[in-house]
Coordinates of C-alpha atoms and ligand atoms in Angstrom, one line a residue:
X1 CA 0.0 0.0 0.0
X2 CA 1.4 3.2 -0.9
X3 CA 0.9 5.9 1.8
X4 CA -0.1 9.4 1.0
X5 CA -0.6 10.7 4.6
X6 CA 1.4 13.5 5.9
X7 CA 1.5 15.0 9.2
X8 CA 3.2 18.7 10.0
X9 CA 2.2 20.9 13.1
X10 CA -1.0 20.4 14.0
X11 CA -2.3 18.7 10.7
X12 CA -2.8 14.9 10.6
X13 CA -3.4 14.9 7.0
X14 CA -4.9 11.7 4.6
X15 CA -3.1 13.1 2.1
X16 CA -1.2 16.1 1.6
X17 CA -3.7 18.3 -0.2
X18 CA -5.5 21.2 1.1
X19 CA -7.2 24.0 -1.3
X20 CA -5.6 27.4 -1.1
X21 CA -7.2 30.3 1.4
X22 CA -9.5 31.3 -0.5
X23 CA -10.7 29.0 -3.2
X24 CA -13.5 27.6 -1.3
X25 CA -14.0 30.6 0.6
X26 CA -15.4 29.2 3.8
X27 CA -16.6 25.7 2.7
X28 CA -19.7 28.1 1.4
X29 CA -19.0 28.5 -1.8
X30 CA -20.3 26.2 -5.0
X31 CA -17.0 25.3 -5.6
X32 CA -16.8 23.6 -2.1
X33 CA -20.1 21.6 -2.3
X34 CA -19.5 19.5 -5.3
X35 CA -17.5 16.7 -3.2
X36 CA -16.9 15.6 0.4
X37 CA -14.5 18.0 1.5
X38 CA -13.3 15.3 4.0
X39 CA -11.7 13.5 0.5
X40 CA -8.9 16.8 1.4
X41 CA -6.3 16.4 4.2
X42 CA -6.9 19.6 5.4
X43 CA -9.4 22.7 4.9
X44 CA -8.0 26.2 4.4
X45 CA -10.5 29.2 5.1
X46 CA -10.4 32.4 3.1
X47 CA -8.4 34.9 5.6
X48 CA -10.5 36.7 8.0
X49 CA -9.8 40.3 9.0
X50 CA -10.7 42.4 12.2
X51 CA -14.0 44.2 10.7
X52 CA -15.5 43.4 7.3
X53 CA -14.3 43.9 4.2
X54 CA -16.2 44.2 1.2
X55 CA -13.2 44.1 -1.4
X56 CA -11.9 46.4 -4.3
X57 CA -13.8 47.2 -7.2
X58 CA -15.3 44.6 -9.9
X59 CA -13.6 43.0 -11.9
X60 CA -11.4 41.6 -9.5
X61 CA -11.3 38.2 -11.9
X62 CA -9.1 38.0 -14.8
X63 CA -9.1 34.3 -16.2
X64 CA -5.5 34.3 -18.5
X65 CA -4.7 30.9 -20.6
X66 CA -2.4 29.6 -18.3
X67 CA -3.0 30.9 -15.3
X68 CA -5.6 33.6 -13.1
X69 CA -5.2 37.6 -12.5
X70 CA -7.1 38.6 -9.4
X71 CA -7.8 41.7 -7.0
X72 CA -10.3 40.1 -5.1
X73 CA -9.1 42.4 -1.7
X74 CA -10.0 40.0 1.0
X75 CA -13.4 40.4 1.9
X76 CA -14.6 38.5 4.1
X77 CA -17.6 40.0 6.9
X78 CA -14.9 40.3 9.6
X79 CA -13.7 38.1 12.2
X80 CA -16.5 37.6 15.0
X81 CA -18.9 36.6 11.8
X82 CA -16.3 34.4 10.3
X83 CA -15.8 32.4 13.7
X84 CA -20.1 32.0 15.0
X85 CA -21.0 32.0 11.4
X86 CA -18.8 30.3 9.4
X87 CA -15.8 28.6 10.8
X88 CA -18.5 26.7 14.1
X89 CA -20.6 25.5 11.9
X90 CA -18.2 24.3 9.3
X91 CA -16.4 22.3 12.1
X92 CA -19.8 21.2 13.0
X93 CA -20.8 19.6 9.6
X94 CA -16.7 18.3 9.2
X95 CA -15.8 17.2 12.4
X96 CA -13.1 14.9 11.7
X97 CA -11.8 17.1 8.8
X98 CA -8.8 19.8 9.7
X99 CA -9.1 23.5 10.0
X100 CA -6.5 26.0 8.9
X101 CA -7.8 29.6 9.4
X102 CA -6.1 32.6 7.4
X103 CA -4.8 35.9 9.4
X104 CA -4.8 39.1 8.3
X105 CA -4.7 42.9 9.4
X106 CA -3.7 46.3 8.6
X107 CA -1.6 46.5 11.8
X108 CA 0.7 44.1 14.2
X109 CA -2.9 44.6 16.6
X110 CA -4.7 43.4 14.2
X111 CA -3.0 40.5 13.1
X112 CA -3.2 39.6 16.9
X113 CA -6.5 40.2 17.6
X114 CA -7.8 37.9 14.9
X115 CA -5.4 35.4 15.9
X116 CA -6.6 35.3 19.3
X117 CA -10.1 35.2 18.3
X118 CA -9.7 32.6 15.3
X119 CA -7.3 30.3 17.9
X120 CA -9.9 30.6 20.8
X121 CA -12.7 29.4 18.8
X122 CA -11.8 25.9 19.6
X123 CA -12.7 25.2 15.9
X124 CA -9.1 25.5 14.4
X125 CA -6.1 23.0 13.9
X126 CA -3.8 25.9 12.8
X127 CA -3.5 29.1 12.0
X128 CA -2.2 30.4 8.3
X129 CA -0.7 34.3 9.3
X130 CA -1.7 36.4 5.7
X131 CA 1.6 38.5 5.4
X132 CA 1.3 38.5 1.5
X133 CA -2.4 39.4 -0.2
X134 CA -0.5 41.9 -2.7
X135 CA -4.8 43.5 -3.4
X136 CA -5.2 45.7 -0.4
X137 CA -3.2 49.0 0.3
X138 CA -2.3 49.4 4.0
X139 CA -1.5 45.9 5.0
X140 CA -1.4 42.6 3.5
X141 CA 2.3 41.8 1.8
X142 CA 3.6 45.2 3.2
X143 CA 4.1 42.7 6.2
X144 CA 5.8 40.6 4.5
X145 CA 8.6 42.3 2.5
X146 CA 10.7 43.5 5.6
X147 CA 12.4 40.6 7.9
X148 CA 12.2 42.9 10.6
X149 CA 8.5 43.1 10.7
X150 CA 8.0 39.5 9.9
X151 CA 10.1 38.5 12.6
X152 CA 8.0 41.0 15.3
X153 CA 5.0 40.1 13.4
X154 CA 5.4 36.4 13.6
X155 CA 6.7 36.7 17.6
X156 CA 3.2 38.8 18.4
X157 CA 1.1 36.0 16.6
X158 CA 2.6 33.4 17.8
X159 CA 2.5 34.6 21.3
X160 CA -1.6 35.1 20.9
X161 CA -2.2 31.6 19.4
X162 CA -1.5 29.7 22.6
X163 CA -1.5 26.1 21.3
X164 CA -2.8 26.7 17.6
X165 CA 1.2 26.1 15.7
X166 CA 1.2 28.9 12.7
X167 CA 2.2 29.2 9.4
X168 CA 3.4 32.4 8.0
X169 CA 2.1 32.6 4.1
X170 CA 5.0 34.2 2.1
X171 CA 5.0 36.4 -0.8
X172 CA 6.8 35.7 -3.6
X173 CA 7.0 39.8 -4.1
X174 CA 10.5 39.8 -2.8
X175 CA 14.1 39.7 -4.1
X176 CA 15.1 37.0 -1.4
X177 CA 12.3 35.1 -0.1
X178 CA 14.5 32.9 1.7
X179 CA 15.7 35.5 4.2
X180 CA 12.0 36.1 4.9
X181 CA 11.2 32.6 5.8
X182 CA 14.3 32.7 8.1
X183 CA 12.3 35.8 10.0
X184 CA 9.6 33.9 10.1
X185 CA 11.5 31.3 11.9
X186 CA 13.6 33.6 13.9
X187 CA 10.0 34.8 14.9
X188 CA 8.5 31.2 16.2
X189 CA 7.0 29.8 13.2
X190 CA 5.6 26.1 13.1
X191 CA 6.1 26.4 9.5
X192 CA 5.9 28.3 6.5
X193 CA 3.1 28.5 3.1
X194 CA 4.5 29.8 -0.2
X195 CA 3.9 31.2 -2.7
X196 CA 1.2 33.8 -2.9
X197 CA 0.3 35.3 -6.0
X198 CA 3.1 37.5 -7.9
X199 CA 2.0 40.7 -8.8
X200 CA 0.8 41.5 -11.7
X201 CA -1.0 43.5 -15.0
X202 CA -3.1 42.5 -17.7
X203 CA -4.4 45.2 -20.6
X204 CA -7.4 45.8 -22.3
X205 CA -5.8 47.1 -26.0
X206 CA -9.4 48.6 -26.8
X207 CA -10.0 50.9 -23.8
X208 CA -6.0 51.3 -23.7
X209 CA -6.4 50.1 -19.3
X210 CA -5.9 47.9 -16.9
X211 CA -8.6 44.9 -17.4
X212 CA -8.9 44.6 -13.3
X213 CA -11.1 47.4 -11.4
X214 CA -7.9 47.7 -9.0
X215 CA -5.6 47.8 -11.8
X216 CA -2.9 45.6 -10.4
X217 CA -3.4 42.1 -9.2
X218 CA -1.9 38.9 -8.1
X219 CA -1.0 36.0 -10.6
X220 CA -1.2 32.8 -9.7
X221 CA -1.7 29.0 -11.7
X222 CA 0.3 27.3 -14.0
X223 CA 2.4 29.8 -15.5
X224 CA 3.5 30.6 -11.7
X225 CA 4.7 27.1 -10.9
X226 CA 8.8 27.1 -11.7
X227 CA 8.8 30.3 -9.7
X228 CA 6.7 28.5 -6.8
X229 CA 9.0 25.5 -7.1
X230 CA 12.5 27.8 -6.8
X231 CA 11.3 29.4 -3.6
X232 CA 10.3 26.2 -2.1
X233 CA 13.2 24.7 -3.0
X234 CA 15.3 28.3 -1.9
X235 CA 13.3 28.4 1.8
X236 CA 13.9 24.5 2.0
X237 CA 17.5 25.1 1.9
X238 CA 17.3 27.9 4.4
X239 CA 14.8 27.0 7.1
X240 CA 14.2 23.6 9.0
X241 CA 10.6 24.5 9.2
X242 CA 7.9 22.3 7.3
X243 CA 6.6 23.9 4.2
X244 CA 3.1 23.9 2.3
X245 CA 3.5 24.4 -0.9
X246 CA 1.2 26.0 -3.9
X247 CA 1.6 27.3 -6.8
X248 CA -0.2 25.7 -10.1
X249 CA -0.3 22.8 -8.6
X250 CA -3.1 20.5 -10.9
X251 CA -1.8 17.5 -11.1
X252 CA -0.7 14.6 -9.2
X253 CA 2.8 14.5 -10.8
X254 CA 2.7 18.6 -9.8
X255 CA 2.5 17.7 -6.2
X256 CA 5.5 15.5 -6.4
X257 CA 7.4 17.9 -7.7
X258 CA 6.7 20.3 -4.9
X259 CA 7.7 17.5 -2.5
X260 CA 10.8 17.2 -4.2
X261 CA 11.9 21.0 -4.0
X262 CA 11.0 20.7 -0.1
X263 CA 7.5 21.2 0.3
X264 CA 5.7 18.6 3.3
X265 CA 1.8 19.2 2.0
X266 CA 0.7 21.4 -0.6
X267 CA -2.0 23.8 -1.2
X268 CA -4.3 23.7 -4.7
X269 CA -6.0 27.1 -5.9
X270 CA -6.2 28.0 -9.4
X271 CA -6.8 24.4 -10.8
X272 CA -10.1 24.6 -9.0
X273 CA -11.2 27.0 -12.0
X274 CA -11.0 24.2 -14.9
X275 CA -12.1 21.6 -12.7
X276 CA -13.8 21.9 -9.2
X277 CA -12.7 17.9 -8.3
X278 CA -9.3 18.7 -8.5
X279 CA -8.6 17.6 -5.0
X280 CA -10.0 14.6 -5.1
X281 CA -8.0 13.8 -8.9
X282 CA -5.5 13.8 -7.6
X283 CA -5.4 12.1 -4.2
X284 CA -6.8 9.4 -6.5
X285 CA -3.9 9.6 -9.4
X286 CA -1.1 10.2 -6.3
X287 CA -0.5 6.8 -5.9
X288 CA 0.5 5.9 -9.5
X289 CA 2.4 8.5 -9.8
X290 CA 4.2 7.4 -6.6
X291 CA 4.0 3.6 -8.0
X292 CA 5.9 4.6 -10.9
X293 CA 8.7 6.8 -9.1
X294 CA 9.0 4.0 -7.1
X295 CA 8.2 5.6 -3.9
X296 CA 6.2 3.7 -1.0
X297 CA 5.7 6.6 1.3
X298 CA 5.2 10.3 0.3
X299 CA 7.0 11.9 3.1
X300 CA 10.3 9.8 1.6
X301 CA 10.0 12.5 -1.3
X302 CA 10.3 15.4 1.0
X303 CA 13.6 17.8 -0.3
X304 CA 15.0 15.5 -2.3
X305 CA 15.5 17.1 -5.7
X306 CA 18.9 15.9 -6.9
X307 CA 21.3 18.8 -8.1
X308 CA 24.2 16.4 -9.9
Ligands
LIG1 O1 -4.0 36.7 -4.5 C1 -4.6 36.9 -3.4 N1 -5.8 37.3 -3.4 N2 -3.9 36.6 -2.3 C2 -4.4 36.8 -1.1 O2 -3.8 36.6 -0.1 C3 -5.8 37.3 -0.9 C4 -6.6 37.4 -2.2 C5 -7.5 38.6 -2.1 O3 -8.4 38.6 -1.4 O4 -7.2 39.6 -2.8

Protein backbone atom coordinates (compact mmCIF):
# COMPACT_ATOMS: atom_id res chain seq x y z
CA UNK A 1 0.00 0.00 0.00
CA UNK A 2 1.44 3.24 -0.94
CA UNK A 3 0.86 5.86 1.80
CA UNK A 4 -0.11 9.36 1.04
CA UNK A 5 -0.61 10.69 4.57
CA UNK A 6 1.45 13.53 5.91
CA UNK A 7 1.54 14.98 9.19
CA UNK A 8 3.21 18.67 10.02
CA UNK A 9 2.24 20.89 13.08
CA UNK A 10 -0.96 20.44 14.01
CA UNK A 11 -2.30 18.70 10.70
CA UNK A 12 -2.81 14.88 10.64
CA UNK A 13 -3.41 14.87 7.01
CA UNK A 14 -4.87 11.75 4.62
CA UNK A 15 -3.15 13.07 2.07
CA UNK A 16 -1.22 16.05 1.63
CA UNK A 17 -3.70 18.26 -0.18
CA UNK A 18 -5.48 21.20 1.07
CA UNK A 19 -7.17 24.05 -1.28
CA UNK A 20 -5.63 27.37 -1.14
CA UNK A 21 -7.25 30.26 1.37
CA UNK A 22 -9.53 31.32 -0.49
CA UNK A 23 -10.65 29.04 -3.24
CA UNK A 24 -13.50 27.57 -1.25
CA UNK A 25 -13.98 30.56 0.56
CA UNK A 26 -15.42 29.20 3.83
CA UNK A 27 -16.62 25.74 2.68
CA UNK A 28 -19.66 28.09 1.40
CA UNK A 29 -19.03 28.50 -1.82
CA UNK A 30 -20.34 26.19 -5.01
CA UNK A 31 -17.02 25.28 -5.58
CA UNK A 32 -16.80 23.60 -2.05
CA UNK A 33 -20.09 21.64 -2.31
CA UNK A 34 -19.46 19.50 -5.35
CA UNK A 35 -17.53 16.71 -3.20
CA UNK A 36 -16.87 15.58 0.41
CA UNK A 37 -14.48 17.97 1.46
CA UNK A 38 -13.30 15.26 4.01
CA UNK A 39 -11.72 13.53 0.50
CA UNK A 40 -8.89 16.76 1.38
CA UNK A 41 -6.26 16.39 4.24
CA UNK A 42 -6.94 19.58 5.37
CA UNK A 43 -9.35 22.70 4.95
CA UNK A 44 -7.96 26.15 4.35
CA UNK A 45 -10.52 29.16 5.06
CA UNK A 46 -10.42 32.43 3.12
CA UNK A 47 -8.37 34.88 5.64
CA UNK A 48 -10.51 36.71 8.05
CA UNK A 49 -9.85 40.29 9.05
CA UNK A 50 -10.71 42.36 12.21
CA UNK A 51 -14.05 44.18 10.73
CA UNK A 52 -15.50 43.42 7.29
CA UNK A 53 -14.33 43.91 4.23
CA UNK A 54 -16.23 44.23 1.20
CA UNK A 55 -13.16 44.10 -1.38
CA UNK A 56 -11.95 46.43 -4.31
CA UNK A 57 -13.82 47.18 -7.21
CA UNK A 58 -15.28 44.65 -9.92
CA UNK A 59 -13.59 43.00 -11.88
CA UNK A 60 -11.38 41.64 -9.46
CA UNK A 61 -11.29 38.22 -11.88
CA UNK A 62 -9.13 37.99 -14.82
CA UNK A 63 -9.10 34.28 -16.18
CA UNK A 64 -5.55 34.31 -18.49
CA UNK A 65 -4.72 30.91 -20.56
CA UNK A 66 -2.44 29.64 -18.30
CA UNK A 67 -3.02 30.87 -15.33
CA UNK A 68 -5.60 33.64 -13.15
CA UNK A 69 -5.15 37.59 -12.47
CA UNK A 70 -7.09 38.60 -9.41
CA UNK A 71 -7.78 41.69 -7.00
CA UNK A 72 -10.34 40.07 -5.09
CA UNK A 73 -9.05 42.39 -1.68
CA UNK A 74 -10.01 40.00 0.97
CA UNK A 75 -13.36 40.41 1.86
CA UNK A 76 -14.57 38.46 4.14
CA UNK A 77 -17.63 40.05 6.88
CA UNK A 78 -14.88 40.27 9.60
CA UNK A 79 -13.73 38.14 12.16
CA UNK A 80 -16.48 37.62 15.02
CA UNK A 81 -18.85 36.64 11.83
CA UNK A 82 -16.31 34.35 10.26
CA UNK A 83 -15.80 32.40 13.74
CA UNK A 84 -20.05 31.98 15.00
CA UNK A 85 -21.02 31.96 11.43
CA UNK A 86 -18.80 30.32 9.43
CA UNK A 87 -15.77 28.63 10.81
CA UNK A 88 -18.47 26.71 14.06
CA UNK A 89 -20.55 25.49 11.89
CA UNK A 90 -18.21 24.31 9.27
CA UNK A 91 -16.42 22.30 12.11
CA UNK A 92 -19.80 21.16 13.04
CA UNK A 93 -20.75 19.59 9.57
CA UNK A 94 -16.69 18.30 9.17
CA UNK A 95 -15.76 17.19 12.42
CA UNK A 96 -13.15 14.91 11.69
CA UNK A 97 -11.76 17.10 8.82
CA UNK A 98 -8.78 19.82 9.74
CA UNK A 99 -9.05 23.46 9.95
CA UNK A 100 -6.51 26.05 8.94
CA UNK A 101 -7.77 29.60 9.38
CA UNK A 102 -6.06 32.57 7.36
CA UNK A 103 -4.81 35.92 9.40
CA UNK A 104 -4.76 39.06 8.31
CA UNK A 105 -4.70 42.94 9.38
CA UNK A 106 -3.67 46.27 8.61
CA UNK A 107 -1.63 46.46 11.78
CA UNK A 108 0.73 44.12 14.22
CA UNK A 109 -2.91 44.62 16.61
CA UNK A 110 -4.71 43.41 14.20
CA UNK A 111 -3.04 40.45 13.06
CA UNK A 112 -3.22 39.62 16.94
CA UNK A 113 -6.54 40.20 17.59
CA UNK A 114 -7.76 37.91 14.87
CA UNK A 115 -5.41 35.42 15.88
CA UNK A 116 -6.58 35.33 19.25
CA UNK A 117 -10.12 35.23 18.31
CA UNK A 118 -9.68 32.59 15.29
CA UNK A 119 -7.26 30.26 17.93
CA UNK A 120 -9.85 30.60 20.80
CA UNK A 121 -12.72 29.37 18.77
CA UNK A 122 -11.79 25.89 19.62
CA UNK A 123 -12.74 25.17 15.89
CA UNK A 124 -9.08 25.48 14.35
CA UNK A 125 -6.15 23.02 13.93
CA UNK A 126 -3.80 25.89 12.76
CA UNK A 127 -3.53 29.08 12.04
CA UNK A 128 -2.16 30.40 8.33
CA UNK A 129 -0.69 34.32 9.32
CA UNK A 130 -1.65 36.37 5.70
CA UNK A 131 1.60 38.54 5.45
CA UNK A 132 1.27 38.49 1.47
CA UNK A 133 -2.41 39.41 -0.18
CA UNK A 134 -0.50 41.86 -2.71
CA UNK A 135 -4.77 43.54 -3.40
CA UNK A 136 -5.18 45.73 -0.36
CA UNK A 137 -3.24 49.03 0.29
CA UNK A 138 -2.27 49.35 4.04
CA UNK A 139 -1.52 45.89 5.02
CA UNK A 140 -1.35 42.63 3.49
CA UNK A 141 2.33 41.80 1.80
CA UNK A 142 3.59 45.16 3.21
CA UNK A 143 4.10 42.65 6.24
CA UNK A 144 5.76 40.56 4.48
CA UNK A 145 8.56 42.26 2.50
CA UNK A 146 10.70 43.49 5.63
CA UNK A 147 12.41 40.58 7.93
CA UNK A 148 12.16 42.87 10.61
CA UNK A 149 8.49 43.09 10.67
CA UNK A 150 8.03 39.54 9.91
CA UNK A 151 10.05 38.48 12.59
CA UNK A 152 8.05 41.05 15.26
CA UNK A 153 5.00 40.10 13.39
CA UNK A 154 5.40 36.38 13.64
CA UNK A 155 6.75 36.72 17.58
CA UNK A 156 3.23 38.81 18.42
CA UNK A 157 1.07 36.05 16.56
CA UNK A 158 2.64 33.36 17.81
CA UNK A 159 2.46 34.58 21.27
CA UNK A 160 -1.58 35.10 20.92
CA UNK A 161 -2.22 31.57 19.44
CA UNK A 162 -1.55 29.68 22.58
CA UNK A 163 -1.53 26.07 21.34
CA UNK A 164 -2.84 26.72 17.64
CA UNK A 165 1.25 26.07 15.66
CA UNK A 166 1.22 28.87 12.68
CA UNK A 167 2.16 29.23 9.35
CA UNK A 168 3.41 32.39 8.03
CA UNK A 169 2.06 32.64 4.15
CA UNK A 170 5.01 34.18 2.15
CA UNK A 171 5.03 36.38 -0.81
CA UNK A 172 6.82 35.67 -3.62
CA UNK A 173 7.05 39.75 -4.07
CA UNK A 174 10.53 39.85 -2.81
CA UNK A 175 14.13 39.72 -4.09
CA UNK A 176 15.08 36.97 -1.39
CA UNK A 177 12.32 35.08 -0.14
CA UNK A 178 14.52 32.86 1.68
CA UNK A 179 15.69 35.52 4.17
CA UNK A 180 11.99 36.15 4.90
CA UNK A 181 11.25 32.58 5.78
CA UNK A 182 14.29 32.74 8.12
CA UNK A 183 12.28 35.84 9.97
CA UNK A 184 9.64 33.85 10.09
CA UNK A 185 11.48 31.29 11.86
CA UNK A 186 13.60 33.56 13.93
CA UNK A 187 9.96 34.78 14.91
CA UNK A 188 8.46 31.20 16.16
CA UNK A 189 6.96 29.80 13.15
CA UNK A 190 5.62 26.15 13.14
CA UNK A 191 6.14 26.38 9.55
CA UNK A 192 5.85 28.30 6.52
CA UNK A 193 3.07 28.53 3.13
CA UNK A 194 4.50 29.75 -0.24
CA UNK A 195 3.86 31.23 -2.72
CA UNK A 196 1.17 33.76 -2.87
CA UNK A 197 0.32 35.32 -5.99
CA UNK A 198 3.11 37.51 -7.92
CA UNK A 199 1.98 40.72 -8.79
CA UNK A 200 0.78 41.46 -11.68
CA UNK A 201 -0.96 43.49 -15.00
CA UNK A 202 -3.09 42.47 -17.66
CA UNK A 203 -4.45 45.16 -20.60
CA UNK A 204 -7.45 45.77 -22.33
CA UNK A 205 -5.81 47.07 -25.95
CA UNK A 206 -9.40 48.58 -26.81
CA UNK A 207 -10.03 50.95 -23.75
CA UNK A 208 -5.97 51.26 -23.75
CA UNK A 209 -6.37 50.07 -19.28
CA UNK A 210 -5.89 47.93 -16.85
CA UNK A 211 -8.56 44.87 -17.44
CA UNK A 212 -8.87 44.65 -13.32
CA UNK A 213 -11.07 47.39 -11.42
CA UNK A 214 -7.93 47.67 -9.02
CA UNK A 215 -5.60 47.80 -11.77
CA UNK A 216 -2.92 45.62 -10.40
CA UNK A 217 -3.39 42.09 -9.16
CA UNK A 218 -1.89 38.88 -8.14
CA UNK A 219 -0.97 35.98 -10.63
CA UNK A 220 -1.19 32.81 -9.73
CA UNK A 221 -1.74 29.02 -11.75
CA UNK A 222 0.29 27.29 -14.02
CA UNK A 223 2.36 29.83 -15.48
CA UNK A 224 3.49 30.65 -11.73
CA UNK A 225 4.68 27.14 -10.86
CA UNK A 226 8.76 27.08 -11.70
CA UNK A 227 8.83 30.34 -9.66
CA UNK A 228 6.69 28.54 -6.76
CA UNK A 229 9.00 25.49 -7.11
CA UNK A 230 12.50 27.84 -6.77
CA UNK A 231 11.26 29.42 -3.62
CA UNK A 232 10.26 26.23 -2.11
CA UNK A 233 13.19 24.75 -3.01
CA UNK A 234 15.26 28.30 -1.95
CA UNK A 235 13.31 28.45 1.79
CA UNK A 236 13.91 24.47 2.03
CA UNK A 237 17.46 25.05 1.86
CA UNK A 238 17.27 27.91 4.36
CA UNK A 239 14.78 27.01 7.07
CA UNK A 240 14.17 23.60 9.05
CA UNK A 241 10.56 24.49 9.20
CA UNK A 242 7.86 22.31 7.31
CA UNK A 243 6.61 23.91 4.20
CA UNK A 244 3.07 23.94 2.33
CA UNK A 245 3.54 24.41 -0.93
CA UNK A 246 1.20 26.00 -3.89
CA UNK A 247 1.59 27.32 -6.84
CA UNK A 248 -0.23 25.71 -10.06
CA UNK A 249 -0.30 22.82 -8.59
CA UNK A 250 -3.07 20.46 -10.89
CA UNK A 251 -1.78 17.54 -11.10
CA UNK A 252 -0.71 14.65 -9.23
CA UNK A 253 2.82 14.51 -10.78
CA UNK A 254 2.74 18.63 -9.76
CA UNK A 255 2.51 17.65 -6.17
CA UNK A 256 5.47 15.49 -6.39
CA UNK A 257 7.36 17.91 -7.71
CA UNK A 258 6.67 20.31 -4.91
CA UNK A 259 7.69 17.50 -2.49
CA UNK A 260 10.81 17.21 -4.18
CA UNK A 261 11.87 20.95 -3.99
CA UNK A 262 10.97 20.72 -0.08
CA UNK A 263 7.48 21.15 0.33
CA UNK A 264 5.72 18.59 3.30
CA UNK A 265 1.77 19.21 2.01
CA UNK A 266 0.70 21.45 -0.65
CA UNK A 267 -2.01 23.76 -1.24
CA UNK A 268 -4.27 23.70 -4.75
CA UNK A 269 -5.98 27.11 -5.91
CA UNK A 270 -6.17 28.05 -9.41
CA UNK A 271 -6.76 24.40 -10.76
CA UNK A 272 -10.14 24.62 -9.04
CA UNK A 273 -11.23 26.99 -11.99
CA UNK A 274 -10.96 24.19 -14.86
CA UNK A 275 -12.06 21.56 -12.75
CA UNK A 276 -13.76 21.91 -9.16
CA UNK A 277 -12.65 17.87 -8.26
CA UNK A 278 -9.28 18.74 -8.51
CA UNK A 279 -8.58 17.64 -5.02
CA UNK A 280 -10.05 14.57 -5.10
CA UNK A 281 -8.01 13.83 -8.93
CA UNK A 282 -5.49 13.85 -7.56
CA UNK A 283 -5.42 12.11 -4.24
CA UNK A 284 -6.77 9.41 -6.52
CA UNK A 285 -3.94 9.63 -9.36
CA UNK A 286 -1.13 10.15 -6.35
CA UNK A 287 -0.46 6.83 -5.93
CA UNK A 288 0.46 5.92 -9.49
CA UNK A 289 2.45 8.51 -9.76
CA UNK A 290 4.17 7.41 -6.57
CA UNK A 291 3.97 3.63 -8.02
CA UNK A 292 5.92 4.59 -10.88
CA UNK A 293 8.67 6.80 -9.13
CA UNK A 294 9.01 4.01 -7.13
CA UNK A 295 8.19 5.63 -3.95
CA UNK A 296 6.17 3.71 -0.96
CA UNK A 297 5.74 6.62 1.29
CA UNK A 298 5.22 10.31 0.28
CA UNK A 299 7.01 11.94 3.14
CA UNK A 300 10.27 9.85 1.57
CA UNK A 301 9.96 12.47 -1.30
CA UNK A 302 10.31 15.43 0.98
CA UNK A 303 13.58 17.83 -0.30
CA UNK A 304 15.04 15.47 -2.32
CA UNK A 305 15.47 17.11 -5.69
CA UNK A 306 18.91 15.87 -6.95
CA UNK A 307 21.26 18.80 -8.12
CA UNK A 308 24.19 16.38 -9.88
O1 LIG B 1 -4.01 36.74 -4.51
C1 LIG B 1 -4.56 36.89 -3.43
N1 LIG B 1 -5.83 37.33 -3.38
N2 LIG B 1 -3.90 36.64 -2.29
C2 LIG B 1 -4.43 36.84 -1.06
O2 LIG B 1 -3.76 36.64 -0.07
C3 LIG B 1 -5.81 37.27 -0.93
C4 LIG B 1 -6.60 37.38 -2.19
C5 LIG B 1 -7.47 38.61 -2.13
O3 LIG B 1 -8.44 38.57 -1.37
O4 LIG B 1 -7.17 39.60 -2.81
Amino acid sequence: MTKIAVKIPGLTMKNPLMPASGTFGFGDTPASTKFDLNQMGAMVMKTATVSSRTGNPQPQIKVLEDGVLNSVGLTNPGVDSVVADKILPFKAKYPDLPIVASVGGSSVADYVEVAGKLANSGAVSALEINVSCPNVANGGMHFGTDPEVVENLTSKVKAASGQVPIYVKLTPNVTDIAVIAKAAENGGADGVSLINTILGLEIDLKTCRPVLGNNYGGLSGQSVQPVALRMVNQVYQAVKLPIIGMGGIATAEDVAKFMLAGASAVAVGTAHFKDSLAIPHIAAELPRVLDEMGVSDINDLVGQLKFN
